[in-house]
Amino acid sequence: MKRSAILTATVFVSLTLTRPLAGQATPRLALELQDYVSLPVTADNTNENTRAQLARVNFLRDEPGGRRFFVNDLNGPLYILDKRTKTVTTYLDFNGAGGRPGLFSKFTFERNFATGLTNFLFDPDYARNGIFYTLHMEDPTVNAPALPKSGVVPGLDLTDYTTTPALQTPTVNGRIEREVVLIEWTDRNPSDNTFEGTARELLRLQEPLPIHPLGEMTFNPAARPGDADWRVMYLGSGDGGSGEQRDNRRLNPQRLDTYVGKILRIIPDLREHTTTSTVSSNGRYRIPNDNPFSMVDGARKEIWASGLRNPHRFFWDVDPARPRSPTLLAFNIGLSTWETVVVIHKGANYGYPLREGTQSMSPTNGIGPLPERDMIPVQISDTVARGEVRPTYPVIQYPHSRETGGDAIANGFVYRGKLIPRLRDKLVFGDITTGRIWYANRSDVLAADDTNPMTVAPIYEMDAGLRRTAEEAYHKRGGPGQALPGSGAIAGRGRVDLRFAQDNDGELYILTKSDGMIRKVVGARVAAGAPLAAVVPARAPGQSVTGPLATPSRNLIASTPASIAIGKRVYQANCAACHGNAGQGATKAGITISVIEEQQGRQPPDLADDQWDHGSSDSDIFRVIKRGLPPTMMAGFDGRIPDRDIWNIVNYLRTLHPGK
Ligand code: HEC
Ligand SMILES: [Ca+2]
Ligand SMILES: [Ca+2]
């Protein structure tokens, strides 16, 4: 087995220090990675998008007991990875689409992001009961049975297998593009590499669009038999793309009568907690009676928390001082401005799509400061609201920016292994597309879980050289593209597509879809050069916590050559990635932003053609740049670009029209 230590580059990225840390200087860290295993290539190279990633490796989970890892590839296989021999064996193959040999005929995996076999999870009692759970995606319009194909897995007994009616998600156009299916599997003999036993469909959920599905599952690791949380499953349910629609689907993450944009909490095993729970409407699982909305008329009883766009990864932080009550963190992908980590609290509302990060977001006012009276309606349904709630805000956030941010938050873990004492008590996390990696001190993360939206944990960038490493491996392993597949607004051409995993010893692994590799984090050295700066993005310079949304009615900066030159520079740094380097618009610039393409949305428009869909006066354009155009990817730059420079951009844009 090849084991090449890949040392990291020490590229210094300058960051703004907005809150100096008391006491010790913070060293700059560089992560050392070691190839762990290369997964079988499952790419479709007829496509430049994420289907051309060499292997869409999504999760690595350590088997309770620790002899083997299990790993899934979104394209269909659930693998067993032997830790000693590093051999990869297909345990179950879900991909039976279009006559493929796997289990499910309605399986769908070909569109860009979290499609296919999205997740799997071991039951807390797996070592004794052999139970695990999977989430996969189906296309309800495919004309084929939803039952697993018989004979594909010889040991799978399908005698009692039946499907369930899909849990409904409101839509205004009648379109339900996907269904996510949660299945409970019982392997009678979990010690071998084959499946023999039964399976039970627990639920299927309608997803309006193929993005942000119900995709994450976890159990409280501290719960023991007899505890209220024992074998109680928390689910991270993305909003199915609804929050960024311009119609009534938009409020789905807020609506308590929907399952999307929520954290759900259920009891998969009908035999558990029988006296303190209620059987679900489909009869396949139970709902704990202490869920926060179990007594609210019209609400889905499964809901634990609401108002999230895409809580696609969880992490339980176990405090050594209070090991019995761990804290659940969710990594939540943002729409236009902020990537966030939130602490999950019973009944909390995280505000989306009325809030993003620590700002407000609305189709009329754009992205802006929080209102003085920071309350939002408790939305029971589309038309019924009952009372108000103060939103709960992130403990970590970083912006969509080239200097200090990224496109989409991956996940992370507090390091608790032995190999790298320097990482102890640090929450290590990253950005999916850019492959950028940061840490936050665990104590800062927990301290930011106050009721003040403007306190967030400082984050510190680390070097890992991940993009270069992935590019090299991608080419070495036969990837045909010049750049890595896919694209992002901040990453540009080529997505690293990063996720983290943690083994039972607390050691960290890095999964990258682009090159289909798993690498182990084996060291963190202090990098040479300037000391690392902290980023506290919640209160960017000039940004008020609350305040009026007024924008000036006329251009305050004269259109001088100096103003135009500054405007051009600021434009290049912040806007060119989407609107092209000459304002010609994404299409003419040959840019396709995968996320927008996926939703068949509007690509960033031409700003040089003198057609302004959102108003053509200088102050209209100023307002669009400052506040953004929610719910689209056009973010507000309030707090990130000073007003003076927004006027400079307006002056620059005015020079682009060919008539000028
Ligand atoms: C992440 C991609 C992205 C970035 C970065 C971005 N935009 Fe946009 N922008 C869009 C999209 C998408 C739209 C179209 C929204 C819609 O109407 O559907 C848009 C719309 C606009 C409009 C409205 C055009 C009209 O017809 O009225 C203006 C003006 C604009 N952007 C300016 C900028 C400026 C200036 C910057 C940099 C400070 C910038 N944008 C950065 C994606 C982006
Ligand atoms: Ca078995
Ligand atoms: Ca806070």
Coordinates of C-alpha atoms in Angstrom, one line a residue, residues 86-611:
K86 CA -7.1 -1.3 3.3
T87 CA -9.2 -3.4 0.9
V88 CA -12.5 -2.1 -0.2
T89 CA -15.5 -4.5 -0.6
T90 CA -18.9 -3.5 -1.9
Y91 CA -21.4 -4.4 0.8
L92 CA -24.6 -3.1 -0.8
D93 CA -25.0 -1.4 -4.2
F94 CA -28.1 0.9 -4.3
N95 CA -27.7 1.9 -7.9
G96 CA -30.3 -0.1 -9.9
A97 CA -31.2 2.9 -12.2
G98 CA -31.6 2.3 -15.9
G99 CA -30.9 -1.5 -15.7
R100 CA -27.8 -1.2 -13.5
P101 CA -27.2 -4.1 -11.2
G102 CA -27.9 -2.5 -7.9
L103 CA -31.0 -2.6 -5.6
F104 CA -33.3 0.3 -6.5
S105 CA -34.7 0.9 -10.0
K106 CA -35.9 4.4 -9.1
F107 CA -32.5 5.4 -7.7
T108 CA -31.3 8.7 -9.0
F109 CA -27.7 10.0 -8.7
E110 CA -26.9 11.8 -11.9
R111 CA -27.6 15.4 -11.0
N112 CA -24.9 17.4 -9.4
F113 CA -24.8 17.4 -5.6
A114 CA -26.3 15.4 -2.8
T115 CA -28.0 12.8 -5.0
G116 CA -27.9 9.0 -4.9
L117 CA -26.8 7.1 -1.8
T118 CA -26.4 10.1 0.5
N119 CA -25.8 8.5 3.9
F120 CA -25.7 5.5 6.3
L121 CA -25.5 5.3 10.1
F122 CA -25.0 2.5 12.6
D123 CA -27.5 1.9 15.3
P124 CA -26.1 2.6 18.8
D125 CA -26.6 -1.1 19.5
Y126 CA -25.2 -2.3 16.2
A127 CA -22.7 -4.6 17.7
R128 CA -25.6 -6.7 19.2
N129 CA -28.4 -6.1 16.8
G130 CA -26.7 -5.6 13.4
I131 CA -29.0 -2.6 12.6
F132 CA -28.0 0.3 10.4
Y133 CA -29.9 3.0 8.5
T134 CA -29.5 4.4 5.0
L135 CA -30.8 7.5 3.1
H136 CA -31.0 7.4 -0.7
M137 CA -32.7 9.4 -3.3
E138 CA -35.3 8.3 -5.8
D139 CA -37.0 9.9 -8.8
P140 CA -40.7 9.5 -8.3
T141 CA -41.4 10.0 -12.0
V142 CA -39.4 6.9 -13.1
N143 CA -41.8 4.2 -14.1
A144 CA -40.5 1.3 -12.1
P145 CA -41.3 -0.4 -8.7
A146 CA -40.0 1.4 -5.6
L147 CA -39.3 -2.0 -4.0
P148 CA -35.7 -3.3 -3.9
K149 CA -35.1 -5.7 -6.7
S150 CA -35.2 -9.3 -5.6
G151 CA -32.1 -11.5 -6.1
V152 CA -29.6 -8.6 -6.2
V153 CA -28.5 -9.3 -2.7
P154 CA -28.9 -13.0 -2.1
G155 CA -29.1 -12.7 1.7
L156 CA -31.8 -10.0 1.6
D157 CA -35.2 -11.4 2.7
L158 CA -37.9 -9.2 1.1
T159 CA -40.9 -11.2 2.3
D160 CA -42.3 -8.4 4.5
Y161 CA -40.9 -5.4 2.6
T162 CA -43.4 -2.7 1.6
T163 CA -43.0 0.9 0.7
T164 CA -44.6 3.9 2.5
P165 CA -46.7 6.8 1.2
A166 CA -44.4 9.8 0.8
L167 CA -44.6 12.4 3.5
Q168 CA -45.8 15.5 1.7
T169 CA -44.0 18.8 1.1
P170 CA -46.0 21.8 -0.1
T171 CA -45.3 23.0 -3.6
V172 CA -47.0 25.6 -5.7
N173 CA -46.1 24.3 -9.1
G174 CA -47.0 20.6 -8.5
R175 CA -43.4 19.6 -9.0
I176 CA -41.9 17.1 -6.7
E177 CA -38.6 16.1 -8.2
R178 CA -37.2 13.7 -5.7
E179 CA -38.1 11.4 -2.8
V180 CA -35.6 10.6 0.0
V181 CA -36.0 7.2 1.4
L182 CA -34.9 6.2 5.0
I183 CA -34.4 2.4 5.4
E184 CA -33.5 0.4 8.4
W185 CA -31.4 -2.7 7.7
T186 CA -30.8 -5.6 10.0
D187 CA -27.8 -7.8 9.2
R188 CA -28.1 -11.1 11.1
N189 CA -24.3 -11.5 11.0
P190 CA -22.6 -8.1 11.1
S191 CA -19.1 -9.7 11.3
D192 CA -18.8 -10.7 7.7
N193 CA -18.7 -8.6 4.5
T194 CA -22.0 -9.7 3.1
F195 CA -25.6 -8.7 4.0
E196 CA -28.0 -11.3 5.2
G197 CA -31.2 -10.2 6.8
T198 CA -34.2 -7.9 6.4
A199 CA -34.9 -4.3 5.6
R200 CA -37.7 -1.9 6.5
E201 CA -38.7 1.4 4.9
L202 CA -39.1 3.9 7.7
L203 CA -40.2 6.9 5.6
R204 CA -40.0 8.6 2.3
L205 CA -40.0 12.4 2.0
Q206 CA -41.0 14.5 -1.0
E207 CA -38.3 17.0 -2.1
P208 CA -39.4 19.9 -4.4
L209 CA -36.0 20.0 -6.0
P210 CA -33.0 17.7 -6.1
I211 CA -30.8 20.0 -3.9
H212 CA -30.5 20.1 -0.1
P213 CA -32.3 16.8 0.7
L214 CA -33.0 15.2 4.0
G215 CA -29.4 13.9 4.2
E216 CA -28.0 13.6 7.7
M217 CA -28.7 11.3 10.6
T218 CA -27.2 10.9 14.1
F219 CA -27.8 9.4 17.5
N220 CA -26.8 11.0 20.8
P221 CA -23.5 9.2 21.6
A222 CA -24.0 9.7 25.4
A223 CA -27.4 8.1 25.6
R224 CA -27.5 4.7 27.3
P225 CA -30.4 2.1 27.6
G226 CA -33.1 3.7 29.8
D227 CA -32.2 7.3 28.8
A228 CA -34.8 9.4 27.0
D229 CA -32.4 9.8 24.0
W230 CA -31.4 6.1 23.7
R231 CA -31.7 5.0 20.1
V232 CA -33.5 8.3 19.2
M233 CA -32.5 9.6 15.8
Y234 CA -31.9 13.2 14.9
L235 CA -32.3 14.0 11.2
G236 CA -30.9 16.9 9.3
S237 CA -33.5 17.8 6.7
G238 CA -32.4 20.3 4.0
D239 CA -35.0 22.6 2.6
G240 CA -35.2 20.8 -0.8
G241 CA -34.3 24.1 -2.5
S242 CA -37.6 25.7 -1.4
G243 CA -36.1 28.7 0.6
E244 CA -34.6 30.2 -2.5
Q245 CA -37.7 30.1 -4.7
R246 CA -39.6 33.3 -5.4
D247 CA -43.0 31.7 -4.7
N248 CA -44.8 30.3 -1.8
R249 CA -42.4 27.4 -1.4
R250 CA -40.0 30.0 0.0
L251 CA -41.4 29.8 3.5
N252 CA -41.2 26.0 3.8
P253 CA -38.2 26.1 6.1
Q254 CA -40.3 28.2 8.5
R255 CA -43.6 26.3 8.2
L256 CA -44.2 23.8 11.0
D257 CA -46.4 21.8 8.8
T258 CA -43.5 20.7 6.6
Y259 CA -40.5 18.5 7.1
V260 CA -38.0 20.4 5.0
G261 CA -35.5 22.9 6.4
K262 CA -35.8 21.2 9.8
I263 CA -34.1 19.1 12.4
L264 CA -36.3 16.1 13.0
R265 CA -36.3 13.7 15.9
I266 CA -37.7 10.2 15.7
I267 CA -37.5 6.7 17.2
P268 CA -36.8 4.3 14.4
D269 CA -37.5 1.1 16.4
L270 CA -41.2 0.7 17.2
R271 CA -40.3 -1.4 20.3
E272 CA -38.4 1.5 22.0
H273 CA -39.9 4.1 24.4
T274 CA -43.4 2.8 23.9
T275 CA -44.9 4.7 26.8
T276 CA -43.3 8.0 26.1
S277 CA -43.9 8.3 22.4
T278 CA -46.5 8.1 19.6
V279 CA -46.5 6.0 16.5
S280 CA -46.0 8.0 13.3
S281 CA -48.8 8.5 10.7
N282 CA -47.2 5.9 8.4
G283 CA -46.9 3.4 11.3
R284 CA -43.2 2.8 10.8
Y285 CA -41.5 4.7 13.6
R286 CA -42.3 6.5 16.8
I287 CA -42.2 10.2 17.7
P288 CA -41.1 11.2 21.2
N289 CA -43.7 13.0 23.2
D290 CA -41.2 15.5 24.4
N291 CA -40.6 16.9 20.9
P292 CA -41.3 20.6 21.1
F293 CA -44.2 20.8 18.8
S294 CA -45.9 17.5 19.7
M295 CA -48.8 19.4 21.2
V296 CA -49.1 22.2 18.6
D297 CA -52.1 21.8 16.3
G298 CA -51.1 21.6 12.7
A299 CA -47.4 21.1 13.3
R300 CA -45.4 18.0 12.3
K301 CA -44.6 16.3 15.6
E302 CA -41.3 15.1 14.3
I303 CA -39.8 18.6 14.3
W304 CA -37.1 19.4 16.8
A305 CA -35.8 22.7 15.3
S306 CA -36.6 24.8 12.2
G307 CA -35.5 27.5 9.9
L308 CA -32.4 25.9 8.3
R309 CA -31.4 25.8 4.7
N310 CA -29.1 22.8 4.5
P311 CA -28.0 21.3 7.8
H312 CA -26.1 18.6 6.0
R313 CA -23.7 17.5 8.7
F314 CA -23.9 17.0 12.5
F315 CA -21.3 16.8 15.1
W316 CA -21.8 16.0 18.8
D317 CA -19.4 17.8 21.1
V318 CA -18.9 15.9 24.3
D319 CA -17.7 18.0 27.2
P320 CA -15.4 15.9 29.4
A321 CA -16.8 17.8 32.4
R322 CA -20.3 16.8 31.4
P323 CA -20.0 13.7 29.3
R324 CA -23.7 12.8 29.7
S325 CA -25.0 16.0 28.0
P326 CA -23.3 16.6 24.7
T327 CA -24.0 19.5 22.4
L328 CA -25.3 19.0 18.9
L329 CA -23.7 21.2 16.2
A330 CA -25.1 21.4 12.6
F331 CA -23.1 22.6 9.6
N332 CA -25.5 24.6 7.5
I333 CA -24.9 25.7 3.9
G334 CA -25.9 29.3 3.1
L335 CA -27.5 30.8 0.1
S336 CA -25.9 34.1 -0.7
T337 CA -23.9 35.5 2.1
W338 CA -22.9 33.3 5.1
E339 CA -21.8 29.8 5.8
T340 CA -22.7 28.8 9.3
V341 CA -22.4 26.4 12.2
V342 CA -25.3 26.4 14.7
V343 CA -25.9 24.8 18.0
I344 CA -29.1 22.8 17.9
H345 CA -31.5 23.5 20.6
K346 CA -34.9 22.0 21.2
G347 CA -37.6 24.2 19.5
A348 CA -35.2 26.8 18.1
N349 CA -35.8 28.6 14.9
Y350 CA -32.7 29.5 12.9
G351 CA -34.5 32.1 10.8
Y352 CA -34.0 31.0 7.2
P353 CA -35.1 32.4 4.8
L354 CA -35.8 35.5 6.8
R355 CA -32.3 35.5 8.2
E356 CA -28.9 34.4 6.8
G357 CA -26.0 34.2 9.2
T358 CA -26.3 37.2 11.5
Q359 CA -28.2 39.3 9.0
S360 CA -31.8 39.7 7.9
M361 CA -32.8 38.6 4.4
S362 CA -35.9 39.5 2.4
P363 CA -37.0 39.8 -1.2
T364 CA -37.9 43.4 -0.7
N365 CA -35.1 44.7 1.6
G366 CA -32.3 42.4 0.5
I367 CA -29.6 41.4 3.0
G368 CA -29.2 43.8 5.8
P369 CA -29.0 44.5 9.5
L370 CA -31.2 42.8 11.9
P371 CA -34.3 44.8 12.8
E372 CA -34.5 46.6 16.1
R373 CA -37.2 44.2 17.2
D374 CA -35.7 40.9 16.3
M375 CA -38.8 38.6 16.1
I376 CA -40.2 36.4 13.4
P377 CA -43.7 34.8 13.2
V378 CA -44.2 31.2 14.2
Q379 CA -45.5 29.9 10.9
I380 CA -47.8 26.9 11.4
S381 CA -48.7 26.8 7.7
D382 CA -48.6 29.1 4.7
T383 CA -51.5 31.2 6.0
V384 CA -51.6 30.5 9.7
A385 CA -49.0 32.1 12.1
R386 CA -49.3 31.8 15.8
G387 CA -47.1 34.1 18.0
E388 CA -43.5 35.1 17.4
V389 CA -40.1 33.7 18.1
R390 CA -36.6 35.3 18.4
P391 CA -34.3 33.6 15.9
T392 CA -31.3 31.7 17.1
Y393 CA -28.0 32.7 15.5
P394 CA -24.8 30.9 14.4
V395 CA -21.7 30.3 16.6
I396 CA -19.4 30.3 13.6
Q397 CA -19.9 32.0 10.2
Y398 CA -17.7 32.9 7.3
P399 CA -18.6 34.9 4.2
H400 CA -18.9 34.1 0.5
S401 CA -15.6 35.9 -0.2
R402 CA -12.3 35.1 -1.9
E403 CA -10.2 36.6 0.9
T404 CA -11.7 35.0 4.0
G405 CA -14.4 32.6 3.0
G406 CA -15.8 30.1 0.5
D407 CA -18.9 28.8 -1.2
A408 CA -20.3 26.1 1.1
I409 CA -19.4 24.8 4.5
A410 CA -18.3 21.2 4.7
N411 CA -18.3 19.7 8.1
G412 CA -15.9 19.3 11.0
F413 CA -15.0 17.7 14.3
V414 CA -13.4 18.6 17.5
Y415 CA -10.2 16.7 17.5
R416 CA -9.9 14.2 20.3
G417 CA -7.2 11.8 19.0
K418 CA -3.7 11.1 20.2
L419 CA -1.6 11.7 17.0
I420 CA -1.8 15.5 17.0
P421 CA -1.8 17.1 20.5
R422 CA -1.7 20.5 18.9
L423 CA -5.2 20.0 17.5
R424 CA -6.8 19.0 20.8
D425 CA -9.9 21.0 21.7
K426 CA -10.0 22.5 18.2
L427 CA -13.0 22.3 16.0
V428 CA -11.5 21.6 12.6
F429 CA -13.7 22.3 9.6
G430 CA -13.6 23.4 6.0
D431 CA -15.2 24.7 2.8
I432 CA -16.5 22.1 0.3
T433 CA -15.6 23.7 -3.0
T434 CA -12.4 25.7 -2.2
G435 CA -11.0 23.0 0.1
R436 CA -10.0 25.8 2.6
I437 CA -9.6 24.6 6.2
W438 CA -10.0 26.4 9.5
Y439 CA -10.2 25.7 13.2
A440 CA -12.0 27.4 16.0
N441 CA -11.3 26.8 19.6
R442 CA -14.0 24.7 21.2
S443 CA -14.4 27.0 24.1
D444 CA -15.0 30.0 21.8
V445 CA -17.6 28.0 19.9
L446 CA -19.6 27.1 23.0
A447 CA -19.2 30.6 24.4
A448 CA -20.7 32.0 21.2
D449 CA -23.9 30.1 21.9
D450 CA -25.3 33.0 23.9
T451 CA -28.3 35.0 22.8
N452 CA -26.2 37.7 21.2
P453 CA -26.2 37.4 17.4
M454 CA -22.9 39.3 17.1
T455 CA -20.8 37.0 19.1
V456 CA -19.3 34.2 17.0
A457 CA -16.2 32.2 17.5
P458 CA -13.0 33.5 15.8
I459 CA -11.8 31.1 13.1
Y460 CA -8.2 30.5 12.1
E461 CA -7.2 29.3 8.7
M462 CA -4.8 26.4 8.3
D463 CA -2.7 25.3 5.4
A464 CA -3.3 21.9 4.0
G465 CA -2.4 22.4 0.3
L466 CA -5.5 20.4 -0.4
R467 CA -6.5 21.8 -3.8
R468 CA -3.0 21.1 -5.2
T469 CA -2.9 17.7 -3.7
A470 CA -6.3 16.8 -5.1
E471 CA -5.5 18.2 -8.5
E472 CA -2.3 16.0 -8.7
A473 CA -4.1 12.9 -7.6
Y474 CA -7.1 13.6 -9.9
H475 CA -4.7 13.7 -12.9
K476 CA -2.6 10.8 -11.8
R477 CA -5.7 8.7 -11.4
G478 CA -6.8 9.4 -14.9
G479 CA -9.2 12.4 -14.5
P480 CA -9.5 13.8 -18.0
G481 CA -10.5 17.5 -17.2
Q482 CA -7.9 20.2 -17.0
A483 CA -9.4 21.5 -13.8
L484 CA -11.2 19.5 -11.1
P485 CA -14.8 18.9 -12.1
G486 CA -17.6 21.4 -11.3
S487 CA -17.4 25.0 -10.3
G488 CA -18.3 27.4 -7.5
A489 CA -18.8 31.2 -7.3
I490 CA -15.8 31.6 -5.0
A491 CA -13.8 28.5 -6.0
G492 CA -14.1 29.2 -9.7
R493 CA -13.5 26.4 -12.0
G494 CA -12.9 23.1 -10.1
R495 CA -14.4 22.0 -6.9
V496 CA -12.2 20.2 -4.3
D497 CA -15.4 18.8 -2.7
L498 CA -14.1 18.2 0.8
R499 CA -15.6 16.5 3.8
F500 CA -14.1 15.4 7.1
A501 CA -14.6 12.1 9.0
Q502 CA -13.5 11.0 12.5
D503 CA -12.7 7.5 13.7
N504 CA -13.5 6.0 17.1
D505 CA -10.1 7.1 18.4
G506 CA -10.9 10.7 17.5
E507 CA -8.4 10.9 14.5
L508 CA -9.4 12.9 11.5
Y509 CA -9.7 11.9 7.8
I510 CA -10.3 14.1 4.7
L511 CA -12.6 12.8 2.0
T512 CA -12.4 14.5 -1.4
K513 CA -14.8 13.6 -4.2
S514 CA -12.8 15.3 -7.0
D515 CA -10.0 12.7 -6.8
G516 CA -12.0 10.0 -5.0
M517 CA -9.4 9.9 -2.1
I518 CA -9.5 9.4 1.6
R519 CA -6.5 10.9 3.5
K520 CA -5.6 10.8 7.1
V521 CA -4.6 13.9 9.0
V522 CA -1.3 12.8 10.6
G523 CA 0.2 16.0 11.9
A524 CA -0.1 19.7 12.4
R525 CA 3.1 21.7 12.4
V526 CA 3.6 25.3 13.2
A527 CA 4.1 27.0 9.8
A528 CA 6.8 29.5 9.3
G529 CA 6.0 33.1 8.5
A530 CA 3.6 35.6 10.0
P531 CA 1.4 34.6 12.9
L532 CA -2.1 33.6 12.0
A533 CA -4.9 36.1 12.2
A534 CA -8.3 35.5 13.5
V535 CA -11.5 36.2 11.6
V536 CA -14.6 37.3 13.4
P537 CA -16.9 38.0 10.5
A538 CA -20.1 38.7 12.3
R539 CA -19.4 42.4 12.6
A540 CA -17.6 43.4 9.5
P541 CA -16.2 46.9 9.5
G542 CA -18.9 49.5 9.3
Q543 CA -21.7 47.1 9.8
S544 CA -24.2 48.0 12.4
V545 CA -26.0 45.3 14.4
T546 CA -29.3 46.9 13.8
G547 CA -30.3 49.9 11.8
P548 CA -32.4 51.4 9.1
L549 CA -32.3 50.0 5.6
A550 CA -32.3 53.4 3.9
T551 CA -30.1 53.9 0.8
P552 CA -29.1 57.3 -0.4
S553 CA -31.2 58.6 -3.3
R554 CA -28.3 59.8 -5.4
N555 CA -24.7 58.9 -6.2
L556 CA -22.5 60.4 -3.6
I557 CA -19.2 59.9 -5.4
A558 CA -18.4 61.8 -8.6
S559 CA -17.5 59.6 -11.6
T560 CA -13.8 60.6 -11.9
P561 CA -11.1 58.4 -13.4
A562 CA -9.9 57.6 -9.9
S563 CA -13.3 56.5 -8.8
I564 CA -13.8 54.3 -11.9
A565 CA -10.3 52.7 -11.3
I566 CA -11.1 51.9 -7.7
G567 CA -14.6 50.6 -8.8
K568 CA -13.0 48.3 -11.4
R569 CA -10.5 46.9 -8.8
V570 CA -13.2 46.2 -6.2
Y571 CA -15.4 44.8 -9.0
Q572 CA -12.6 42.4 -10.1
A573 CA -12.1 41.1 -6.5
N574 CA -15.8 40.6 -5.7
C575 CA -18.0 40.4 -8.8
A576 CA -15.9 39.1 -11.7
A577 CA -16.2 35.4 -10.6
C578 CA -19.9 35.6 -11.3
H579 CA -20.5 38.5 -13.7
G580 CA -17.4 38.0 -15.8
N581 CA -14.2 40.1 -15.8
A582 CA -15.8 42.8 -18.1
G583 CA -19.3 42.7 -16.7
Q584 CA -20.4 40.7 -19.7
G585 CA -22.4 38.2 -17.6
A586 CA -21.7 34.6 -16.8
T587 CA -23.0 33.2 -20.1
K588 CA -20.8 35.3 -22.3
A589 CA -17.9 34.9 -19.9
G590 CA -18.2 31.1 -20.2
I591 CA -18.9 30.8 -16.5
T592 CA -21.5 28.3 -15.3
I593 CA -22.3 28.3 -11.6
S594 CA -23.2 24.7 -10.9
V595 CA -25.6 25.6 -8.1
I596 CA -27.7 27.9 -10.3
E597 CA -27.5 25.5 -13.2
E598 CA -28.8 22.7 -11.0
Q599 CA -31.9 24.8 -10.2
Q600 CA -32.4 26.0 -13.7
G601 CA -32.0 29.5 -12.3
R602 CA -30.8 32.7 -13.8
Q603 CA -27.0 32.9 -14.3
P604 CA -25.4 36.2 -13.2
P605 CA -26.6 38.7 -15.8
D606 CA -24.8 41.0 -18.2
L607 CA -24.1 44.3 -16.4
A608 CA -22.8 46.0 -19.6
D609 CA -26.0 45.8 -21.7
D610 CA -27.9 48.6 -20.2
Q611 CA -30.8 46.4 -19.3

